[in-house]
PDB file of C-alpha atoms in Angstrom:
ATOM      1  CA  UNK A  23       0.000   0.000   0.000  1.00 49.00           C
ATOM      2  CA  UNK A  24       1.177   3.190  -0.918  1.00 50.00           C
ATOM      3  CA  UNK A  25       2.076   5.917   1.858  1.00 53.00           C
ATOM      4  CA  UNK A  26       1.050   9.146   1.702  1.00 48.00           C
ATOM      5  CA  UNK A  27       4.379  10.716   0.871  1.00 47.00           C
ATOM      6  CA  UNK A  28       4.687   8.583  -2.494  1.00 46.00           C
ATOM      7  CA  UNK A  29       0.903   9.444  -3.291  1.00 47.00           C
ATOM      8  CA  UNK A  30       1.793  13.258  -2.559  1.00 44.00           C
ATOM      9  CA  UNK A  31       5.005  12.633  -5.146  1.00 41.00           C
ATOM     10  CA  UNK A  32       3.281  10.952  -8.331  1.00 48.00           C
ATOM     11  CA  UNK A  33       0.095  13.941  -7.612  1.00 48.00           C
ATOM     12  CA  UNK A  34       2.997  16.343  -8.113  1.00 54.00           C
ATOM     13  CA  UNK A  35       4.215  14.457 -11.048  1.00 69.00           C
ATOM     14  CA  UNK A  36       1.197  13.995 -12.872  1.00 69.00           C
ATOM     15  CA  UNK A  37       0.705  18.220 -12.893  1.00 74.00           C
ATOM     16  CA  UNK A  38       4.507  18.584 -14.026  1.00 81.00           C
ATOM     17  CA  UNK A  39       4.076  16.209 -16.789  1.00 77.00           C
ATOM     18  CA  UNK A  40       0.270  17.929 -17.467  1.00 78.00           C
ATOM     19  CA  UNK A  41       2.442  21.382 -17.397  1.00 86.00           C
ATOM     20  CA  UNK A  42       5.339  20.159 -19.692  1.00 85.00           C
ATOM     21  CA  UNK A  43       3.485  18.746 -22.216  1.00 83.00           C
ATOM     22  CA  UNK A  44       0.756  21.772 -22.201  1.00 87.00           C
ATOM     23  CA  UNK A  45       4.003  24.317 -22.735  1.00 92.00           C
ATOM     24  CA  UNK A  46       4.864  21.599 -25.504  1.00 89.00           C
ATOM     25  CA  UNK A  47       1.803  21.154 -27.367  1.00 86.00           C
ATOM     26  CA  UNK A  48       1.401  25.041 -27.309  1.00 92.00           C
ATOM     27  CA  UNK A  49       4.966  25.343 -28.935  1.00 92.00           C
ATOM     28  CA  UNK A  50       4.529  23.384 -31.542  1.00 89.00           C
ATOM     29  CA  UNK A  51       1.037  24.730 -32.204  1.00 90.00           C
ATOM     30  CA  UNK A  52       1.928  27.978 -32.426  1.00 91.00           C
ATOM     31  CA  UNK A  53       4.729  27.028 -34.802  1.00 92.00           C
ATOM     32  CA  UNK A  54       2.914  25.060 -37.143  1.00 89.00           C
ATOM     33  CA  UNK A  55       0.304  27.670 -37.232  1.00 90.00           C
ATOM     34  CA  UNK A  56       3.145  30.308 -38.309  1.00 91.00           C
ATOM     35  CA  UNK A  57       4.112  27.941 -41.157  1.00 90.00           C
ATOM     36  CA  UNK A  58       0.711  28.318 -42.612  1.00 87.00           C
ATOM     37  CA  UNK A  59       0.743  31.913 -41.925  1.00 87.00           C
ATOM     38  CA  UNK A  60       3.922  31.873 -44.615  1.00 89.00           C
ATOM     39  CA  UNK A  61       1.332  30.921 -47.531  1.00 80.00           C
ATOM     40  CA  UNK A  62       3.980  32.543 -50.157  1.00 84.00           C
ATOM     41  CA  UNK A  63       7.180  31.121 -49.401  1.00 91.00           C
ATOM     42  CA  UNK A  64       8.383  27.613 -50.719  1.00 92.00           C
ATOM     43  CA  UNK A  65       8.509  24.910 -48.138  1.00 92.00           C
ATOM     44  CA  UNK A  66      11.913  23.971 -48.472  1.00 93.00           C
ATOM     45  CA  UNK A  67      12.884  27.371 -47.307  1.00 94.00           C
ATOM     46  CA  UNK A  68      10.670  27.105 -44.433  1.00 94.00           C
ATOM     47  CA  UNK A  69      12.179  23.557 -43.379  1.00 95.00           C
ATOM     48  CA  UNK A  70      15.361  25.725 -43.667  1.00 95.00           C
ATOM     49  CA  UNK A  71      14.960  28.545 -41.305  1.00 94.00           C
ATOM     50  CA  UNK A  72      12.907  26.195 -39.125  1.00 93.00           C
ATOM     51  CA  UNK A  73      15.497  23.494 -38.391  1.00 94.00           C
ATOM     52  CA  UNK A  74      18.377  26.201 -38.595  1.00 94.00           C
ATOM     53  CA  UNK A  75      17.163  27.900 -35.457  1.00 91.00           C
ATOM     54  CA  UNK A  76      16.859  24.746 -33.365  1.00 92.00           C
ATOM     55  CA  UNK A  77      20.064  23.016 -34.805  1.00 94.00           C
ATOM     56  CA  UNK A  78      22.043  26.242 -32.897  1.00 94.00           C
ATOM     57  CA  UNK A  79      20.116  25.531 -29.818  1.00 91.00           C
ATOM     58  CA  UNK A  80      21.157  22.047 -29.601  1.00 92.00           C
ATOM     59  CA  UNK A  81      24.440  22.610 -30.507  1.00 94.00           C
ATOM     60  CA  UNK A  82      25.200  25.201 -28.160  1.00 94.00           C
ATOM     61  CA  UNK A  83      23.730  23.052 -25.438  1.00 91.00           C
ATOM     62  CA  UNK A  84      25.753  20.052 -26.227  1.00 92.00           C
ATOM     63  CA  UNK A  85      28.394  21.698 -26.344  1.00 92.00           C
ATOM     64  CA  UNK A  86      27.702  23.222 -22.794  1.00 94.00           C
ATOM     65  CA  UNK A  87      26.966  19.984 -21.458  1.00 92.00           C
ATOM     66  CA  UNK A  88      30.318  18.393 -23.197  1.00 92.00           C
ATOM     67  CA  UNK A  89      27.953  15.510 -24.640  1.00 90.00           C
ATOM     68  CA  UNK A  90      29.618  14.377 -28.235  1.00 88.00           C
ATOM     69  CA  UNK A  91      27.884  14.039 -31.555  1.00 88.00           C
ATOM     70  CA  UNK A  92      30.778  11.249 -32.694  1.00 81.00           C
ATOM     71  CA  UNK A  93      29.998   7.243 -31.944  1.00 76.00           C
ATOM     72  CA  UNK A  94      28.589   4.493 -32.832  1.00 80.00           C
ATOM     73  CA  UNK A  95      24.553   4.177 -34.919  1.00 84.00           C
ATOM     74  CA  UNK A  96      25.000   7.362 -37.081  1.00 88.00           C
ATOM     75  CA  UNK A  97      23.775   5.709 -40.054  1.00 91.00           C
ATOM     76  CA  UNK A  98      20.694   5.187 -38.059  1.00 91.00           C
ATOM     77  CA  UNK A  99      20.668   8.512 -36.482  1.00 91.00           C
ATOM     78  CA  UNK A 100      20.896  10.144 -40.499  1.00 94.00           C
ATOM     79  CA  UNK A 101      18.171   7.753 -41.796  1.00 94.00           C
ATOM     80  CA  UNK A 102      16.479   8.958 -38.680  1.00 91.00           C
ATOM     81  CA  UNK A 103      16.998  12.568 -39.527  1.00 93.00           C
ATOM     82  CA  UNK A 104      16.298  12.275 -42.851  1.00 96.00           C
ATOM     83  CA  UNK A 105      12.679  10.571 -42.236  1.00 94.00           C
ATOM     84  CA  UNK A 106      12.044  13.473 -40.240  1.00 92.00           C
ATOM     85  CA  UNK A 107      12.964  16.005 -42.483  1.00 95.00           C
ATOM     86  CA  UNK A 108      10.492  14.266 -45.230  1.00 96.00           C
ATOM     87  CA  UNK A 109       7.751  14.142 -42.859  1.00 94.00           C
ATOM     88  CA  UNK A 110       8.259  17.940 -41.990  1.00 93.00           C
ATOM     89  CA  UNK A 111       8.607  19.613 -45.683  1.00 95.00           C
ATOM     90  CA  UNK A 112       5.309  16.516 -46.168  1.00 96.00           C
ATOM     91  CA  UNK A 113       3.454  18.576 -43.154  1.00 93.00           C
ATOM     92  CA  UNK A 114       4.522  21.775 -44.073  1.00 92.00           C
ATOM     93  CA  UNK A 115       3.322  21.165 -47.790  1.00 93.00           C
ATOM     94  CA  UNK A 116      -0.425  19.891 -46.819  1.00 94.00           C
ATOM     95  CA  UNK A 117      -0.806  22.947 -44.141  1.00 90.00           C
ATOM     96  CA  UNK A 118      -0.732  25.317 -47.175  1.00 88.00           C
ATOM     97  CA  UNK A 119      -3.686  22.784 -48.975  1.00 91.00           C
ATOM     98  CA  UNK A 120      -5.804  21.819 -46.207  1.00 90.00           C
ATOM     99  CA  UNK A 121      -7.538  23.398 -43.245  1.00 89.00           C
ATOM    100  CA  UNK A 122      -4.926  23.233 -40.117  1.00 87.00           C
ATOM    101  CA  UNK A 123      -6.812  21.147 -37.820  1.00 84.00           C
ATOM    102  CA  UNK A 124      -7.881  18.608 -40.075  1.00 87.00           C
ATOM    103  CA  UNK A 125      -3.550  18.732 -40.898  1.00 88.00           C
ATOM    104  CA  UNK A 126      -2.724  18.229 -37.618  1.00 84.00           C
ATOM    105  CA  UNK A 127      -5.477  15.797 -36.867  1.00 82.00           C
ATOM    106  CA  UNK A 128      -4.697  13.372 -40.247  1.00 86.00           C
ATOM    107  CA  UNK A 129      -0.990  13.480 -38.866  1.00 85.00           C
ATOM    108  CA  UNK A 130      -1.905  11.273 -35.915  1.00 77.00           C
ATOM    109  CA  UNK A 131      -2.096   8.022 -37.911  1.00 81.00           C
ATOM    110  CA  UNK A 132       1.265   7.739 -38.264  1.00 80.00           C
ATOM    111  CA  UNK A 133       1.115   4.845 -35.268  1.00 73.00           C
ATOM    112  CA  UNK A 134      -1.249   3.098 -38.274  1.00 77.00           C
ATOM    113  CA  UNK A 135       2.199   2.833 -40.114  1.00 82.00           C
ATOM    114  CA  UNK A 136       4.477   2.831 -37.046  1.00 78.00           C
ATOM    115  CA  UNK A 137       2.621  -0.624 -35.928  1.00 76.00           C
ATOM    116  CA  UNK A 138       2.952  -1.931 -39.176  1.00 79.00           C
ATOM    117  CA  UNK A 139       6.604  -1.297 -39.877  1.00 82.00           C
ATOM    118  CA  UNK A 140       7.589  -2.929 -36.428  1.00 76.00           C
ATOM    119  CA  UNK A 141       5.698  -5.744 -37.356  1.00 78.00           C
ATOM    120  CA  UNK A 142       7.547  -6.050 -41.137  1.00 77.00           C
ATOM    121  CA  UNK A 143      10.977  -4.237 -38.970  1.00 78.00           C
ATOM    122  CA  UNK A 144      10.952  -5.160 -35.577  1.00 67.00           C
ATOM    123  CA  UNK A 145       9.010  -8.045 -35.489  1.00 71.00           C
ATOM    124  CA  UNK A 146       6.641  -7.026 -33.030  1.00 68.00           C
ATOM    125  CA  UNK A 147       2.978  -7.948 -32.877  1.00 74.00           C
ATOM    126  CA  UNK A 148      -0.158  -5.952 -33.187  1.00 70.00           C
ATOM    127  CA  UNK A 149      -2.862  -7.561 -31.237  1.00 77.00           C
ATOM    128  CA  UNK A 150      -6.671  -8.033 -32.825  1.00 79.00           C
ATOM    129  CA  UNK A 151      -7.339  -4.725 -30.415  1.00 78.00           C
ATOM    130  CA  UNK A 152      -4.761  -2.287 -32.192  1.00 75.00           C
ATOM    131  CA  UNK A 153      -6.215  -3.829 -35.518  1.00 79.00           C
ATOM    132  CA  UNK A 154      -9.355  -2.640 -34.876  1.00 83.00           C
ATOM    133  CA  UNK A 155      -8.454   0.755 -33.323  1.00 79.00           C
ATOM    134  CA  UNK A 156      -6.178   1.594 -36.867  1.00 77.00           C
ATOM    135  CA  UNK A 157      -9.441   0.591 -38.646  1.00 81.00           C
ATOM    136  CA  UNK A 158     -11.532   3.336 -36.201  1.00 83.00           C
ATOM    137  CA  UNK A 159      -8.991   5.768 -37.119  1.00 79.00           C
ATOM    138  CA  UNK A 160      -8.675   5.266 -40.702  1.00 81.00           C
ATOM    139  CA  UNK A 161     -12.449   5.087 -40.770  1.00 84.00           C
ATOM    140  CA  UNK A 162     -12.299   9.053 -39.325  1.00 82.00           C
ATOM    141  CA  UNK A 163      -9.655   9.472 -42.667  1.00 79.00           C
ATOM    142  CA  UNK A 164     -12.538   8.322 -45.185  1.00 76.00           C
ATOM    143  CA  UNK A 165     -15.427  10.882 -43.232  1.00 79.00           C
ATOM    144  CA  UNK A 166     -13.497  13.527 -42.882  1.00 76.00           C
ATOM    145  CA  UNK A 167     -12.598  13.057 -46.645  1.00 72.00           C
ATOM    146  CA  UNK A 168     -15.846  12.506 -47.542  1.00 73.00           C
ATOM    147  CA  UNK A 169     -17.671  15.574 -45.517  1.00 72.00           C
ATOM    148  CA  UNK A 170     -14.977  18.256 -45.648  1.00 75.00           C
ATOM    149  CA  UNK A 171     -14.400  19.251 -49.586  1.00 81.00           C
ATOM    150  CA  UNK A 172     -11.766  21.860 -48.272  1.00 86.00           C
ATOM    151  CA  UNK A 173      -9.286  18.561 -48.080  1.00 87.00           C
ATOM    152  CA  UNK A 174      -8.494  17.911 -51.616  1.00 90.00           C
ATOM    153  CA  UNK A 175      -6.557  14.734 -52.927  1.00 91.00           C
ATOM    154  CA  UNK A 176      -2.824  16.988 -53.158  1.00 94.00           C
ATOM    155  CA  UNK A 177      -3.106  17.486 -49.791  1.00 93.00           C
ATOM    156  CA  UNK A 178      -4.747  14.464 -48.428  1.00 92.00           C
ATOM    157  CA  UNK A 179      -1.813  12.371 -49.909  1.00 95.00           C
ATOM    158  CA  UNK A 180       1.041  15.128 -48.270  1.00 95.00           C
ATOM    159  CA  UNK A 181      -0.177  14.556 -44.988  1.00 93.00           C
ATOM    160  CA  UNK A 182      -1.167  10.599 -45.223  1.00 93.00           C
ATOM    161  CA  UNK A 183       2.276  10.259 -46.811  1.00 95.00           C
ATOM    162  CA  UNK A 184       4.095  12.666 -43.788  1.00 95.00           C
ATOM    163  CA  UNK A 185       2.211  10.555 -41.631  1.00 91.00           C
ATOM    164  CA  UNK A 186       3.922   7.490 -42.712  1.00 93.00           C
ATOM    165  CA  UNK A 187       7.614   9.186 -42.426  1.00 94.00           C
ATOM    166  CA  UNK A 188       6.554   9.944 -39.049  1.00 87.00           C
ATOM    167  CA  UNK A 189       5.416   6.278 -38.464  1.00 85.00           C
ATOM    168  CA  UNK A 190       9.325   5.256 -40.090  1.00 89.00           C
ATOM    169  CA  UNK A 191      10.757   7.773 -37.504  1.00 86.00           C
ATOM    170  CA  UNK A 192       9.598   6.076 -34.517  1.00 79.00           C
ATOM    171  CA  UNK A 193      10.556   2.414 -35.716  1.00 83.00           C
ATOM    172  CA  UNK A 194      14.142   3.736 -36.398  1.00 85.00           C
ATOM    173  CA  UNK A 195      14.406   5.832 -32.717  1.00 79.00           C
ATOM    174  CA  UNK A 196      13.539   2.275 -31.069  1.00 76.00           C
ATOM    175  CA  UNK A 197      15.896   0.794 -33.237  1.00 78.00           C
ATOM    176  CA  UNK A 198      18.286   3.505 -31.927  1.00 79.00           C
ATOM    177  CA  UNK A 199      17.115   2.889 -28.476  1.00 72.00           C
ATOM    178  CA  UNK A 200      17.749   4.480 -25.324  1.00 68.00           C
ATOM    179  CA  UNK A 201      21.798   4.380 -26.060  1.00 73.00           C
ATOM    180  CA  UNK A 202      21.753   7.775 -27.425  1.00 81.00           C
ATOM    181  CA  UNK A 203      21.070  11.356 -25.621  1.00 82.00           C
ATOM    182  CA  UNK A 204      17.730  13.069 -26.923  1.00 82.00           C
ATOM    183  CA  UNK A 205      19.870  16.010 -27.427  1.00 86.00           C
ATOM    184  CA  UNK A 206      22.023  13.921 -30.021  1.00 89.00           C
ATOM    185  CA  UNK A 207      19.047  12.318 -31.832  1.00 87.00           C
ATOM    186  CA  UNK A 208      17.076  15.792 -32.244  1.00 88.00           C
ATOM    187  CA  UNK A 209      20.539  17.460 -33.437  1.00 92.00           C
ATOM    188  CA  UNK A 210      21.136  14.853 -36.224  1.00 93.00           C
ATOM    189  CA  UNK A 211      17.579  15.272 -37.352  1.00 92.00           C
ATOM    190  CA  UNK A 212      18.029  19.352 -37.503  1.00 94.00           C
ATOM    191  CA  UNK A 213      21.340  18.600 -39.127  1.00 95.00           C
ATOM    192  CA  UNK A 214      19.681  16.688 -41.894  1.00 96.00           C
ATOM    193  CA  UNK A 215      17.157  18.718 -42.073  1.00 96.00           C
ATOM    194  CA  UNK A 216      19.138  22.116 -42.148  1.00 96.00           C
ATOM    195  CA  UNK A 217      20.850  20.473 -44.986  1.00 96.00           C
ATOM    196  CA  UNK A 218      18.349  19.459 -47.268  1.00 96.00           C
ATOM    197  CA  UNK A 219      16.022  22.511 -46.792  1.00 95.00           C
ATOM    198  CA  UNK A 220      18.946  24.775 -47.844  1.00 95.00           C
ATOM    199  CA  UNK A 221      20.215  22.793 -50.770  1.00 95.00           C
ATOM    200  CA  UNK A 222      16.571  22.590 -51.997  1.00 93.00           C
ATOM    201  CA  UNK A 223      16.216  26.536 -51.195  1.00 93.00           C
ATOM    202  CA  UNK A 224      19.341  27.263 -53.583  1.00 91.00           C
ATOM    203  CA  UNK A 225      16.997  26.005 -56.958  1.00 87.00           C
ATOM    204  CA  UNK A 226      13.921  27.773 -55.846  1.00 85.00           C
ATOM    205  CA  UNK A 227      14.744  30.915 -52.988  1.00 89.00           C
ATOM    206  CA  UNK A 228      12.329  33.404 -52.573  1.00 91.00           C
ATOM    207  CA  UNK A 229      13.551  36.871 -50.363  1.00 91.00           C
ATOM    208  CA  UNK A 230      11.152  36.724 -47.224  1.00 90.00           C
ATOM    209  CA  UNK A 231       9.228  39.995 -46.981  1.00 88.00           C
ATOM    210  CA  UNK A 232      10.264  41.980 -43.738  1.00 88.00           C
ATOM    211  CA  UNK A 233       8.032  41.007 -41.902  1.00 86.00           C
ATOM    212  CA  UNK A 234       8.364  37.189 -42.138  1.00 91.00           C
ATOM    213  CA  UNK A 235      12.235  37.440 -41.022  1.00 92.00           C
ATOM    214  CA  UNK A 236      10.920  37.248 -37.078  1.00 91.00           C
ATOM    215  CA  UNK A 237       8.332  34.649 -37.506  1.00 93.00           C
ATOM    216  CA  UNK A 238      11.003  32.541 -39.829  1.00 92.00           C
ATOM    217  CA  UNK A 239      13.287  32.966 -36.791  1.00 90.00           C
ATOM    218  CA  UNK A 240      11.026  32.123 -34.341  1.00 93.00           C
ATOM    219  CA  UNK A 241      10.109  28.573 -35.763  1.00 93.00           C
ATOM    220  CA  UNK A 242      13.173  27.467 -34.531  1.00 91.00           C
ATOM    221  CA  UNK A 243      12.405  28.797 -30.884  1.00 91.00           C
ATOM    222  CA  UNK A 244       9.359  27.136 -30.909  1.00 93.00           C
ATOM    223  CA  UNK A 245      10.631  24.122 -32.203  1.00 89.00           C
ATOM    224  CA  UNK A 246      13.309  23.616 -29.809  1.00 88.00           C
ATOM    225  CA  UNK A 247      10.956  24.603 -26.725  1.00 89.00           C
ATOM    226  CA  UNK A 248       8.439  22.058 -28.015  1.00 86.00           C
ATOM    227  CA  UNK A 249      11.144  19.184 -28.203  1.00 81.00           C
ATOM    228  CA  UNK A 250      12.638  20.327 -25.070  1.00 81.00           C
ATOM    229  CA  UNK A 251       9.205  20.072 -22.496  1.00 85.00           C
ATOM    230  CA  UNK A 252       8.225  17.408 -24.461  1.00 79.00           C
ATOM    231  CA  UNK A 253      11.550  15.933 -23.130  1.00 75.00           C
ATOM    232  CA  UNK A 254      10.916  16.506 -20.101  1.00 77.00           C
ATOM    233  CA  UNK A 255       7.764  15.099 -19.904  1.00 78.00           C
ATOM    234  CA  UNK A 256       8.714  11.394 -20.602  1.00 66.00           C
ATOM    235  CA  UNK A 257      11.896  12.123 -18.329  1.00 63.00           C
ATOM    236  CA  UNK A 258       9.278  12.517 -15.506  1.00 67.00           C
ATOM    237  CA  UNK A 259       6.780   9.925 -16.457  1.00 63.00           C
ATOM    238  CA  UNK A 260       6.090   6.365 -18.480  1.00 58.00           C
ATOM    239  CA  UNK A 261       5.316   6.638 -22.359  1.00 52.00           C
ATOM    240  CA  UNK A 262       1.715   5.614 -21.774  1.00 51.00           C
ATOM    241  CA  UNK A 263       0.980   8.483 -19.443  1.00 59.00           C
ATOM    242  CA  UNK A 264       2.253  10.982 -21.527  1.00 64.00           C
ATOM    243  CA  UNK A 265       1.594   9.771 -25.148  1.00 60.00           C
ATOM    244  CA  UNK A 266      -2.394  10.197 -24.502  1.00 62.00           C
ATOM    245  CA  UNK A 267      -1.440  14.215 -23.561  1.00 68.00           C
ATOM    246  CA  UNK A 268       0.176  14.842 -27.040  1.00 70.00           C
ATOM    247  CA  UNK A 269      -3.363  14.250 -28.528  1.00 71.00           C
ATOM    248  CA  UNK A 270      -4.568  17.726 -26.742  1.00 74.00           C
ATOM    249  CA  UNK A 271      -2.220  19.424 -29.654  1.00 79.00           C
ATOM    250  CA  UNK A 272      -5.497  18.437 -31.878  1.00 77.00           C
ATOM    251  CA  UNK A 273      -7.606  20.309 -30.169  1.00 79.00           C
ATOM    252  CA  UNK A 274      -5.631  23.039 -30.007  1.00 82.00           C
ATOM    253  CA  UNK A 275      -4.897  23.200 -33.650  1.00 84.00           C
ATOM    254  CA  UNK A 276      -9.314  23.289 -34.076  1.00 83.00           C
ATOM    255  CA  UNK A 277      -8.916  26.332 -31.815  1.00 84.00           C
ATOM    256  CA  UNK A 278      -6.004  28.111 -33.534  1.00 86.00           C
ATOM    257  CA  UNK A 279      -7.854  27.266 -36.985  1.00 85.00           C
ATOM    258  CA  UNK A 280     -10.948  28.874 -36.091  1.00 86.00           C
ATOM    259  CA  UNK A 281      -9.366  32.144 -34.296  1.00 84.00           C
ATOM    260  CA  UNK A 282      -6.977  32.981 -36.496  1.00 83.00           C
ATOM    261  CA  UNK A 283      -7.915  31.230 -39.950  1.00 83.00           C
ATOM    262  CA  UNK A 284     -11.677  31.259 -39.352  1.00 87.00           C
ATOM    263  CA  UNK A 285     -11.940  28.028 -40.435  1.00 84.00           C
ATOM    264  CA  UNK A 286     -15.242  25.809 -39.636  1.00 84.00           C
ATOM    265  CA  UNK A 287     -15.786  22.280 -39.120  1.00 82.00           C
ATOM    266  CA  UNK A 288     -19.077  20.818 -40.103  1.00 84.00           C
ATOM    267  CA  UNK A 289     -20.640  17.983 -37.870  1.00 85.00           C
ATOM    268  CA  UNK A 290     -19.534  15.269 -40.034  1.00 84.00           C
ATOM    269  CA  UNK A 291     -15.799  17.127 -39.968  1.00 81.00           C
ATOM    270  CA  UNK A 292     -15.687  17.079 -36.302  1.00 85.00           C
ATOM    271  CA  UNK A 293     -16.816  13.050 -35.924  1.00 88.00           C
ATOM    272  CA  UNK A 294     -14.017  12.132 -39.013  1.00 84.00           C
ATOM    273  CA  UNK A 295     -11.681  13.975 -36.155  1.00 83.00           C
ATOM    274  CA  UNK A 296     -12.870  12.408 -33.349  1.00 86.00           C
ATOM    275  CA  UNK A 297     -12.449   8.717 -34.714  1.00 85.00           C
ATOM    276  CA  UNK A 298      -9.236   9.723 -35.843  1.00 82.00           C
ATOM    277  CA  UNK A 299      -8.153  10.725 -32.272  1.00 81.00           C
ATOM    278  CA  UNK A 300     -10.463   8.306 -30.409  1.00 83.00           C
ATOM    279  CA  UNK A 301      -8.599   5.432 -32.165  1.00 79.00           C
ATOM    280  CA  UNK A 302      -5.627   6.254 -31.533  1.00 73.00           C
ATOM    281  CA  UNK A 303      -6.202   7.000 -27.903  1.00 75.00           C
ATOM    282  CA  UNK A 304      -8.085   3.480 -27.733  1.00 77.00           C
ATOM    283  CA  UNK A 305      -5.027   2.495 -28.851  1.00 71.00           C
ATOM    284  CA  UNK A 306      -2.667   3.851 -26.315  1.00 64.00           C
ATOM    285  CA  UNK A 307      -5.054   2.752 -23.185  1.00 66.00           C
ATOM    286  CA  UNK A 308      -5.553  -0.632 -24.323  1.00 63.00           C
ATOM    287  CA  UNK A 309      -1.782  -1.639 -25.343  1.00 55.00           C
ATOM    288  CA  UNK A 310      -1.540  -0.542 -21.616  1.00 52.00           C
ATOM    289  CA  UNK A 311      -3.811  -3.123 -19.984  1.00 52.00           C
ATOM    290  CA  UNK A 312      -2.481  -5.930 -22.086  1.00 52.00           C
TER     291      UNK A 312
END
């Protein structure tokens, strides 16, 4: 039986996760919503500036923290890095086509192709449970299709298509494991993705207008502050108790869509959303009773 001093401690723990991941979710909200703000300028250039400005932040902390970027898996890390930098310029590209919620929202079955790449990768199993929760989400993909004619087949494949590079990113960090620092991992992937977004931006640049240079330079901030509290959340707590919290970032995306993009979501909209989300929180809770 637990005393009340350990009760006390995980009440505590619970709010500081709540807190990180809130302070998270509202970074990389904010910065996503900022990318659609930048309508006119080419994604590669916005993968650019946007990795740029977190790549110095890592670096600058590794380097205060004397952790090195030299060892052993940095094919892995690169493959990593690259993934992520497809499934950003993907996410980036179907913002600018489709309303942001429904953006953010379609990006959350990436565990559809994370579960079965493990299975082909990893050989890991899904279970007749996580089956039927992908089919409950991709269900939500076919209504939302079907009732929101703002979401048109360019976009729709950018974001199914990011969703699947995100799914390939988190089969290669379990490959990586736990023998690498976050700090490391996220640096390789800002690396890569610094890289590719500027050697892209050389064939197609377009001057940012003046006032796009501070919200260009503030993706980065975001983007690092994100990472970082996300961090810290699963440093304080287990992957199942903080996964479920990422899923709030949905609703906040409806919120910042509405405000600031006046965008409206039908009732047929909102359920396509909702079994989107509800499977893959179904998913989450039940892979934690098995």
């Amino acid at each position: 039986m637990e005393n009340s001093d350990t009760t006390e401690y995980k009440d505590q723990s619970i709010w500081l996760v709540l807190l990180y991941m809130l302070l998270s979710i509202l970074a990389f909200t904010v910065m996503n919503a900022f990318v659609k703000y930048l309508q006119d300028l080419p994604p590669f250039e916005i993968v650019f500036f946007r990795a740029l400005g977190t790549l110095i932040l890592c670096l600058i902390l590794l380097r205060a923290r004397g952790i090195s970027l030299v060892g052993d898996q940095v094919g892995w890390l690169i493959g990593r890095g690259i993934a992520g930098t497809i499934s950003m310029l993907l996410f980036f590209m179907a913002v600018k086509e489709i309303p942001f919620g429904s953006a953010v929202s379609l990006r959350y079955l990436s565990p559809i192709f994370a579960g079965i790449l493990a299975v082909t990768w990893l050989k890991e199993r899904i279970t007749a449970w996580q089956w039927m929760c992908f089919f409950l989400a991709f269900s939500g993909v076919l209504l939302l299709k079907g009732f929101d004619t703002r979401i048109n087949l360019i976009g729709l494949s950018y974001i199914l298509t990011s969703a699947f590079f995100s799914g390939v990113v988190y089969v290669l960090i379990r490959r990586i494991g736990l023998s690498k620092h976050p700090l490391v991992i996220i640096t390789y992937f800002m690396g890569c993705a610094t890289a590719i977004g500027g050697l892209l931006s050389l064939f197609n640049w377009q001057t940012p207008r003046t006032q796009d240079w501070w919200i260009l330079v503030s993706l980065g901030v975001f983007g690092f502050f994100g990472q970082l509290f996300m961090t810290k959340a699963y440093q304080v707590a287990t992957v199942g108790t903080v996964a479920p919290m990422k899923y709030l970032e949905a609703i906040f995306a409806l919120l910042i869509g509405w405000i600031w993009f006046g965008e409206t979501y039908g009732p047929g909209s909102l359920l396509g959303i909702a079994l989107v989300i509800g499977g893959m929180l179904l998913n989450i809770f039940g892979t934690r009773r098995e």
